Amino acid sequence: MTMKAIDTETQSSIAEDVRKQLIWQADPAYRKFHSSLVPGIGTMLGVRVPHLRKIAKETARKDYRGFADAADPTVYEELMIRGMMIGYRHGSTEAYQMELDEFVPLINNWAICDCCCSTYHFMRSNQEKWYAYLDKWMQSEREYEVRFAVVCLLDYFINDTYIDKILSVLPCISQEGYYVKMAVAWAVSVCYVNYPERTKKLLEENRLDHFTQNKAIQKIRESNRISVEEKKRVLMWKWKETNGS
């Protein structure tokens, strides 16, 4: 048997194992509910995220490359596992970046983007390199590639070192997709919760488009970490809809 044949057999084996687990964990009621919340999906089996995380951790340990090469990106759960595994493997910054270069263009909905980004704790280290890496995705014209960058920023870079950079870059993101704007609003709200005085200036100067500014204020007001008085105050920066505007 040739090495290529062995590799193919291994890929088939790990993919078959994962698919059996997914079918076993599938919940038709959850599929119906979750598919209504997530546009852009292909096939969805209805497996809950905790189960996907468990499968991703086990698969990354058993045969990361085998499943990464065999995963079907048209199946929601397989693509989710493919992306999560990146955070559950061990590697260098360069190796992580190579894997993300393969995966990020495959992202086709907000749920896969956000759930996978939440596993990339390696971005807490070597942040200068990671910030530069995310910048290239922020320049993309594709909606979910930009959302990937913004969600990683809000997950790992809202700190003393990067807060001012983030507050300066968020208003400059030009991609007009709905899920980009929602991610920017989310990021602004997290900035406000952690650095209210610095973020206040961004809102006062109205440097965000009307939709994003109002969504950011809505998310700030939804936070349990903001006082009632502060929730009232942020309303002064909300854009008011007017007839003919």
PDB file of C-alpha atoms in Angstrom:
ATOM      1  CA  MET A   1       0.000   0.000   0.000  1.00  0.00           C
ATOM      2  CA  THR A   2       1.402   3.421  -0.945  1.00  0.00           C
ATOM      3  CA  MET A   3       1.838   6.300   1.507  1.00  0.00           C
ATOM      4  CA  LYS A   4      -0.862   8.252  -0.375  1.00  0.00           C
ATOM      5  CA  ALA A   5      -3.268   5.352   0.035  1.00  0.00           C
ATOM      6  CA  ILE A   6      -2.491   5.161   3.756  1.00  0.00           C
ATOM      7  CA  ASP A   7      -3.080   8.901   4.164  1.00  0.00           C
ATOM      8  CA  THR A   8      -6.398   8.670   2.320  1.00  0.00           C
ATOM      9  CA  GLU A   9      -7.448   5.722   4.451  1.00  0.00           C
ATOM     10  CA  THR A  10      -6.594   7.639   7.649  1.00  0.00           C
ATOM     11  CA  GLN A  11      -8.516  10.698   6.491  1.00  0.00           C
ATOM     12  CA  SER A  12     -11.501   8.533   5.620  1.00  0.00           C
ATOM     13  CA  SER A  13     -11.345   6.831   9.003  1.00  0.00           C
ATOM     14  CA  ILE A  14     -11.232  10.016  11.104  1.00  0.00           C
ATOM     15  CA  ALA A  15     -13.913  11.692   8.981  1.00  0.00           C
ATOM     16  CA  GLU A  16     -16.144   8.634   9.278  1.00  0.00           C
ATOM     17  CA  ASP A  17     -15.679   8.586  13.055  1.00  0.00           C
ATOM     18  CA  VAL A  18     -16.572  12.285  13.372  1.00  0.00           C
ATOM     19  CA  ARG A  19     -19.624  11.889  11.155  1.00  0.00           C
ATOM     20  CA  LYS A  20     -20.889   8.983  13.242  1.00  0.00           C
ATOM     21  CA  GLN A  21     -20.557  11.108  16.379  1.00  0.00           C
ATOM     22  CA  LEU A  22     -22.390  14.003  14.733  1.00  0.00           C
ATOM     23  CA  ILE A  23     -25.283  11.806  13.660  1.00  0.00           C
ATOM     24  CA  TRP A  24     -25.466  10.339  17.181  1.00  0.00           C
ATOM     25  CA  GLN A  25     -25.576  13.820  18.777  1.00  0.00           C
ATOM     26  CA  ALA A  26     -27.951  15.400  16.224  1.00  0.00           C
ATOM     27  CA  ASP A  27     -31.093  16.989  17.673  1.00  0.00           C
ATOM     28  CA  PRO A  28     -33.809  17.740  15.056  1.00  0.00           C
ATOM     29  CA  ALA A  29     -35.568  20.233  17.341  1.00  0.00           C
ATOM     30  CA  TYR A  30     -32.323  22.156  17.907  1.00  0.00           C
ATOM     31  CA  ARG A  31     -31.601  22.059  14.168  1.00  0.00           C
ATOM     32  CA  LYS A  32     -34.964  23.660  13.429  1.00  0.00           C
ATOM     33  CA  PHE A  33     -34.430  26.360  16.045  1.00  0.00           C
ATOM     34  CA  HIS A  34     -30.778  27.131  15.322  1.00  0.00           C
ATOM     35  CA  SER A  35     -31.087  27.102  11.529  1.00  0.00           C
ATOM     36  CA  SER A  36     -33.626  29.921  11.812  1.00  0.00           C
ATOM     37  CA  LEU A  37     -30.963  32.070  13.517  1.00  0.00           C
ATOM     38  CA  VAL A  38     -28.058  31.359  11.185  1.00  0.00           C
ATOM     39  CA  PRO A  39     -28.270  32.405   7.524  1.00  0.00           C
ATOM     40  CA  GLY A  40     -25.860  31.112   4.919  1.00  0.00           C
ATOM     41  CA  ILE A  41     -25.599  27.531   6.155  1.00  0.00           C
ATOM     42  CA  GLY A  42     -25.560  24.505   3.901  1.00  0.00           C
ATOM     43  CA  THR A  43     -26.398  21.254   5.655  1.00  0.00           C
ATOM     44  CA  MET A  44     -27.067  21.427   9.406  1.00  0.00           C
ATOM     45  CA  LEU A  45     -27.460  18.320  11.533  1.00  0.00           C
ATOM     46  CA  GLY A  46     -28.439  20.065  14.758  1.00  0.00           C
ATOM     47  CA  VAL A  47     -25.535  19.292  17.116  1.00  0.00           C
ATOM     48  CA  ARG A  48     -25.133  21.635  20.075  1.00  0.00           C
ATOM     49  CA  VAL A  49     -21.923  23.626  20.514  1.00  0.00           C
ATOM     50  CA  PRO A  50     -20.667  21.859  23.696  1.00  0.00           C
ATOM     51  CA  HIS A  51     -20.749  18.539  21.817  1.00  0.00           C
ATOM     52  CA  LEU A  52     -18.921  20.121  18.859  1.00  0.00           C
ATOM     53  CA  ARG A  53     -16.216  21.455  21.173  1.00  0.00           C
ATOM     54  CA  LYS A  54     -15.709  18.015  22.687  1.00  0.00           C
ATOM     55  CA  ILE A  55     -15.462  16.379  19.267  1.00  0.00           C
ATOM     56  CA  ALA A  56     -13.088  19.109  18.042  1.00  0.00           C
ATOM     57  CA  LYS A  57     -10.749  18.640  21.020  1.00  0.00           C
ATOM     58  CA  GLU A  58     -10.663  14.867  20.589  1.00  0.00           C
ATOM     59  CA  THR A  59     -10.185  15.075  16.824  1.00  0.00           C
ATOM     60  CA  ALA A  60      -7.401  17.662  17.072  1.00  0.00           C
ATOM     61  CA  ARG A  61      -5.578  15.306  19.417  1.00  0.00           C
ATOM     62  CA  LYS A  62      -6.167  12.138  17.370  1.00  0.00           C
ATOM     63  CA  ASP A  63      -5.638  13.328  13.801  1.00  0.00           C
ATOM     64  CA  TYR A  64      -5.763  17.069  13.239  1.00  0.00           C
ATOM     65  CA  ARG A  65      -4.494  17.024   9.657  1.00  0.00           C
ATOM     66  CA  GLY A  66      -6.594  14.053   8.645  1.00  0.00           C
ATOM     67  CA  PHE A  67      -9.885  15.713   9.521  1.00  0.00           C
ATOM     68  CA  ALA A  68      -8.787  19.196   8.423  1.00  0.00           C
ATOM     69  CA  ASP A  69      -8.220  17.790   4.937  1.00  0.00           C
ATOM     70  CA  ALA A  70     -11.355  15.632   4.898  1.00  0.00           C
ATOM     71  CA  ALA A  71     -13.913  17.994   6.482  1.00  0.00           C
ATOM     72  CA  ASP A  72     -16.879  18.916   4.284  1.00  0.00           C
ATOM     73  CA  PRO A  73     -17.267  22.736   4.449  1.00  0.00           C
ATOM     74  CA  THR A  74     -20.875  22.493   3.230  1.00  0.00           C
ATOM     75  CA  VAL A  75     -21.829  20.731   6.482  1.00  0.00           C
ATOM     76  CA  TYR A  76     -22.228  23.304   9.254  1.00  0.00           C
ATOM     77  CA  GLU A  77     -20.955  21.079  12.058  1.00  0.00           C
ATOM     78  CA  GLU A  78     -17.951  19.785  10.116  1.00  0.00           C
ATOM     79  CA  LEU A  79     -16.863  23.310   9.242  1.00  0.00           C
ATOM     80  CA  MET A  80     -17.327  24.351  12.882  1.00  0.00           C
ATOM     81  CA  ILE A  81     -15.144  21.483  14.080  1.00  0.00           C
ATOM     82  CA  ARG A  82     -12.569  22.310  11.396  1.00  0.00           C
ATOM     83  CA  GLY A  83     -12.292  25.849  12.733  1.00  0.00           C
ATOM     84  CA  MET A  84     -12.412  24.975  16.425  1.00  0.00           C
ATOM     85  CA  MET A  85      -9.599  22.455  16.058  1.00  0.00           C
ATOM     86  CA  ILE A  86      -7.175  25.261  15.252  1.00  0.00           C
ATOM     87  CA  GLY A  87      -7.541  26.520  18.803  1.00  0.00           C
ATOM     88  CA  TYR A  88      -7.171  23.044  20.288  1.00  0.00           C
ATOM     89  CA  ARG A  89      -3.906  22.092  18.579  1.00  0.00           C
ATOM     90  CA  HIS A  90      -0.396  23.002  19.664  1.00  0.00           C
ATOM     91  CA  GLY A  91       1.791  24.975  17.281  1.00  0.00           C
ATOM     92  CA  SER A  92       3.808  28.070  16.545  1.00  0.00           C
ATOM     93  CA  THR A  93       2.337  31.444  15.627  1.00  0.00           C
ATOM     94  CA  GLU A  94       3.307  30.773  12.017  1.00  0.00           C
ATOM     95  CA  ALA A  95       1.574  27.369  12.042  1.00  0.00           C
ATOM     96  CA  TYR A  96      -1.607  28.863  13.487  1.00  0.00           C
ATOM     97  CA  GLN A  97      -1.573  31.575  10.842  1.00  0.00           C
ATOM     98  CA  MET A  98      -1.198  29.041   8.042  1.00  0.00           C
ATOM     99  CA  GLU A  99      -4.209  27.135   9.349  1.00  0.00           C
ATOM    100  CA  LEU A 100      -6.274  30.324   9.652  1.00  0.00           C
ATOM    101  CA  ASP A 101      -5.311  31.304   6.104  1.00  0.00           C
ATOM    102  CA  GLU A 102      -6.983  28.073   4.984  1.00  0.00           C
ATOM    103  CA  PHE A 103      -9.992  28.304   7.277  1.00  0.00           C
ATOM    104  CA  VAL A 104     -11.075  31.959   7.396  1.00  0.00           C
ATOM    105  CA  PRO A 105     -12.149  32.155   3.710  1.00  0.00           C
ATOM    106  CA  LEU A 106     -14.482  29.203   4.393  1.00  0.00           C
ATOM    107  CA  ILE A 107     -16.464  31.026   7.095  1.00  0.00           C
ATOM    108  CA  ASN A 108     -19.992  31.574   5.819  1.00  0.00           C
ATOM    109  CA  ASN A 109     -22.022  32.626   8.857  1.00  0.00           C
ATOM    110  CA  TRP A 110     -21.723  34.497  12.138  1.00  0.00           C
ATOM    111  CA  ALA A 111     -22.049  31.434  14.387  1.00  0.00           C
ATOM    112  CA  ILE A 112     -19.068  29.573  12.950  1.00  0.00           C
ATOM    113  CA  CYS A 113     -17.085  32.813  13.026  1.00  0.00           C
ATOM    114  CA  ASP A 114     -17.806  33.621  16.655  1.00  0.00           C
ATOM    115  CA  CYS A 115     -17.636  30.107  18.105  1.00  0.00           C
ATOM    116  CA  CYS A 116     -14.329  29.370  16.420  1.00  0.00           C
ATOM    117  CA  CYS A 117     -12.799  32.734  17.322  1.00  0.00           C
ATOM    118  CA  SER A 118     -13.560  32.025  20.975  1.00  0.00           C
ATOM    119  CA  THR A 119     -11.103  29.088  20.889  1.00  0.00           C
ATOM    120  CA  TYR A 120      -8.136  31.115  19.589  1.00  0.00           C
ATOM    121  CA  HIS A 121      -6.624  31.908  22.969  1.00  0.00           C
ATOM    122  CA  PHE A 122      -3.178  31.742  21.402  1.00  0.00           C
ATOM    123  CA  MET A 123      -3.791  35.335  20.264  1.00  0.00           C
ATOM    124  CA  ARG A 124      -3.241  36.466  23.855  1.00  0.00           C
ATOM    125  CA  SER A 125       0.466  35.790  23.291  1.00  0.00           C
ATOM    126  CA  ASN A 126       2.702  37.533  20.766  1.00  0.00           C
ATOM    127  CA  GLN A 127       0.002  40.167  20.313  1.00  0.00           C
ATOM    128  CA  GLU A 128       2.018  42.469  18.093  1.00  0.00           C
ATOM    129  CA  LYS A 129       2.235  39.755  15.428  1.00  0.00           C
ATOM    130  CA  TRP A 130      -1.399  38.790  15.843  1.00  0.00           C
ATOM    131  CA  TYR A 131      -2.650  42.360  15.583  1.00  0.00           C
ATOM    132  CA  ALA A 132      -0.722  42.780  12.327  1.00  0.00           C
ATOM    133  CA  TYR A 133      -2.152  39.481  11.078  1.00  0.00           C
ATOM    134  CA  LEU A 134      -5.732  40.536  11.812  1.00  0.00           C
ATOM    135  CA  ASP A 135      -5.201  43.812   9.992  1.00  0.00           C
ATOM    136  CA  LYS A 136      -5.048  42.038   6.633  1.00  0.00           C
ATOM    137  CA  TRP A 137      -8.471  40.500   7.261  1.00  0.00           C
ATOM    138  CA  MET A 138      -9.889  43.892   8.262  1.00  0.00           C
ATOM    139  CA  GLN A 139      -8.949  45.116   4.790  1.00  0.00           C
ATOM    140  CA  SER A 140     -10.904  42.320   3.108  1.00  0.00           C
ATOM    141  CA  GLU A 141     -13.993  42.976   0.988  1.00  0.00           C
ATOM    142  CA  ARG A 142     -15.653  39.780   2.267  1.00  0.00           C
ATOM    143  CA  GLU A 143     -18.130  40.131   5.128  1.00  0.00           C
ATOM    144  CA  TYR A 144     -17.177  37.187   7.303  1.00  0.00           C
ATOM    145  CA  GLU A 145     -13.456  37.686   6.875  1.00  0.00           C
ATOM    146  CA  VAL A 146     -13.821  41.180   8.303  1.00  0.00           C
ATOM    147  CA  ARG A 147     -16.128  39.921  11.055  1.00  0.00           C
ATOM    148  CA  PHE A 148     -13.485  37.320  11.960  1.00  0.00           C
ATOM    149  CA  ALA A 149     -10.943  40.098  12.517  1.00  0.00           C
ATOM    150  CA  VAL A 150     -13.302  42.274  14.543  1.00  0.00           C
ATOM    151  CA  VAL A 151     -14.452  39.398  16.775  1.00  0.00           C
ATOM    152  CA  CYS A 152     -10.837  38.403  17.451  1.00  0.00           C
ATOM    153  CA  LEU A 153     -10.090  42.013  18.388  1.00  0.00           C
ATOM    154  CA  LEU A 154     -12.931  42.162  20.894  1.00  0.00           C
ATOM    155  CA  ASP A 155     -12.092  38.729  22.289  1.00  0.00           C
ATOM    156  CA  TYR A 156      -8.350  39.240  22.801  1.00  0.00           C
ATOM    157  CA  PHE A 157      -7.190  42.823  22.300  1.00  0.00           C
ATOM    158  CA  ILE A 158      -9.353  45.039  24.476  1.00  0.00           C
ATOM    159  CA  ASN A 159      -6.572  45.801  26.923  1.00  0.00           C
ATOM    160  CA  ASP A 160      -4.383  48.709  27.986  1.00  0.00           C
ATOM    161  CA  THR A 161      -1.989  48.197  25.080  1.00  0.00           C
ATOM    162  CA  TYR A 162      -4.505  48.046  22.239  1.00  0.00           C
ATOM    163  CA  ILE A 163      -7.630  49.910  23.332  1.00  0.00           C
ATOM    164  CA  ASP A 164      -6.689  53.172  21.612  1.00  0.00           C
ATOM    165  CA  LYS A 165      -5.767  51.384  18.382  1.00  0.00           C
ATOM    166  CA  ILE A 166      -9.064  49.517  18.405  1.00  0.00           C
ATOM    167  CA  LEU A 167     -11.097  52.665  18.999  1.00  0.00           C
ATOM    168  CA  SER A 168      -9.321  54.344  16.089  1.00  0.00           C
ATOM    169  CA  VAL A 169      -9.679  51.439  13.663  1.00  0.00           C
ATOM    170  CA  LEU A 170     -13.310  50.440  14.275  1.00  0.00           C
ATOM    171  CA  PRO A 171     -14.842  53.576  12.683  1.00  0.00           C
ATOM    172  CA  CYS A 172     -12.603  53.094   9.630  1.00  0.00           C
ATOM    173  CA  ILE A 173     -13.860  49.633   8.698  1.00  0.00           C
ATOM    174  CA  SER A 174     -15.521  50.149   5.329  1.00  0.00           C
ATOM    175  CA  GLN A 175     -17.090  46.738   4.683  1.00  0.00           C
ATOM    176  CA  GLU A 176     -20.853  47.355   4.668  1.00  0.00           C
ATOM    177  CA  GLY A 177     -22.132  43.885   5.551  1.00  0.00           C
ATOM    178  CA  TYR A 178     -24.747  43.602   8.287  1.00  0.00           C
ATOM    179  CA  TYR A 179     -22.688  41.114  10.286  1.00  0.00           C
ATOM    180  CA  VAL A 180     -19.643  43.355  10.125  1.00  0.00           C
ATOM    181  CA  LYS A 181     -21.616  46.308  11.473  1.00  0.00           C
ATOM    182  CA  MET A 182     -23.062  44.156  14.237  1.00  0.00           C
ATOM    183  CA  ALA A 183     -19.577  42.954  15.179  1.00  0.00           C
ATOM    184  CA  VAL A 184     -18.261  46.518  15.271  1.00  0.00           C
ATOM    185  CA  ALA A 185     -21.196  47.552  17.488  1.00  0.00           C
ATOM    186  CA  TRP A 186     -20.483  44.602  19.765  1.00  0.00           C
ATOM    187  CA  ALA A 187     -16.794  45.542  19.934  1.00  0.00           C
ATOM    188  CA  VAL A 188     -17.614  49.163  20.792  1.00  0.00           C
ATOM    189  CA  SER A 189     -19.908  48.016  23.586  1.00  0.00           C
ATOM    190  CA  VAL A 190     -17.169  45.804  25.063  1.00  0.00           C
ATOM    191  CA  CYS A 191     -14.733  48.708  24.810  1.00  0.00           C
ATOM    192  CA  TYR A 192     -17.225  50.910  26.655  1.00  0.00           C
ATOM    193  CA  VAL A 193     -17.738  48.392  29.446  1.00  0.00           C
ATOM    194  CA  ASN A 194     -13.986  48.134  30.012  1.00  0.00           C
ATOM    195  CA  TYR A 195     -12.843  51.653  29.072  1.00  0.00           C
ATOM    196  CA  PRO A 196     -15.906  53.918  29.345  1.00  0.00           C
ATOM    197  CA  GLU A 197     -14.147  57.283  29.276  1.00  0.00           C
ATOM    198  CA  ARG A 198     -12.024  56.464  26.229  1.00  0.00           C
ATOM    199  CA  THR A 199     -14.959  54.941  24.354  1.00  0.00           C
ATOM    200  CA  LYS A 200     -17.232  57.825  25.290  1.00  0.00           C
ATOM    201  CA  LYS A 201     -15.179  60.109  23.025  1.00  0.00           C
ATOM    202  CA  LEU A 202     -15.814  57.843  20.030  1.00  0.00           C
ATOM    203  CA  LEU A 203     -19.568  57.987  20.615  1.00  0.00           C
ATOM    204  CA  GLU A 204     -19.607  61.732  21.290  1.00  0.00           C
ATOM    205  CA  GLU A 205     -17.810  62.443  18.022  1.00  0.00           C
ATOM    206  CA  ASN A 206     -20.296  60.326  16.014  1.00  0.00           C
ATOM    207  CA  ARG A 207     -17.530  58.621  14.050  1.00  0.00           C
ATOM    208  CA  LEU A 208     -19.614  55.491  13.487  1.00  0.00           C
ATOM    209  CA  ASP A 209     -22.396  55.260  10.916  1.00  0.00           C
ATOM    210  CA  HIS A 210     -25.893  55.737  12.327  1.00  0.00           C
ATOM    211  CA  PHE A 211     -26.821  52.047  12.376  1.00  0.00           C
ATOM    212  CA  THR A 212     -23.622  50.917  14.089  1.00  0.00           C
ATOM    213  CA  GLN A 213     -23.673  53.729  16.642  1.00  0.00           C
ATOM    214  CA  ASN A 214     -27.239  52.959  17.668  1.00  0.00           C
ATOM    215  CA  LYS A 215     -26.561  49.229  17.862  1.00  0.00           C
ATOM    216  CA  ALA A 216     -23.476  49.880  20.008  1.00  0.00           C
ATOM    217  CA  ILE A 217     -25.575  51.980  22.387  1.00  0.00           C
ATOM    218  CA  GLN A 218     -28.229  49.271  22.491  1.00  0.00           C
ATOM    219  CA  LYS A 219     -25.611  46.664  23.410  1.00  0.00           C
ATOM    220  CA  ILE A 220     -24.100  48.936  26.064  1.00  0.00           C
ATOM    221  CA  ARG A 221     -27.524  49.337  27.622  1.00  0.00           C
ATOM    222  CA  GLU A 222     -28.003  45.553  27.622  1.00  0.00           C
ATOM    223  CA  SER A 223     -24.864  45.012  29.696  1.00  0.00           C
ATOM    224  CA  ASN A 224     -25.263  44.009  33.334  1.00  0.00           C
ATOM    225  CA  ARG A 225     -21.996  45.798  34.087  1.00  0.00           C
ATOM    226  CA  ILE A 226     -23.416  49.237  33.290  1.00  0.00           C
ATOM    227  CA  SER A 227     -25.348  51.203  35.919  1.00  0.00           C
ATOM    228  CA  VAL A 228     -28.892  52.425  35.362  1.00  0.00           C
ATOM    229  CA  GLU A 229     -27.659  56.026  35.368  1.00  0.00           C
ATOM    230  CA  GLU A 230     -25.016  55.216  32.736  1.00  0.00           C
ATOM    231  CA  LYS A 231     -27.571  53.452  30.567  1.00  0.00           C
ATOM    232  CA  LYS A 232     -29.624  56.631  30.550  1.00  0.00           C
ATOM    233  CA  ARG A 233     -26.602  58.783  29.770  1.00  0.00           C
ATOM    234  CA  VAL A 234     -25.525  56.874  26.661  1.00  0.00           C
ATOM    235  CA  LEU A 235     -28.908  57.592  25.062  1.00  0.00           C
ATOM    236  CA  MET A 236     -27.757  61.161  24.422  1.00  0.00           C
ATOM    237  CA  TRP A 237     -25.418  59.826  21.712  1.00  0.00           C
ATOM    238  CA  LYS A 238     -28.100  57.873  19.884  1.00  0.00           C
ATOM    239  CA  TRP A 239     -28.962  58.983  16.365  1.00  0.00           C
ATOM    240  CA  LYS A 240     -32.597  59.993  16.101  1.00  0.00           C
ATOM    241  CA  GLU A 241     -34.593  58.954  13.050  1.00  0.00           C
ATOM    242  CA  THR A 242     -36.247  61.896  11.294  1.00  0.00           C
ATOM    243  CA  ASN A 243     -38.650  62.052   8.379  1.00  0.00           C
ATOM    244  CA  GLY A 244     -36.831  62.572   5.139  1.00  0.00           C
ATOM    245  CA  SER A 245     -33.446  61.642   6.646  1.00  0.00           C
TER     246      SER A 245
END
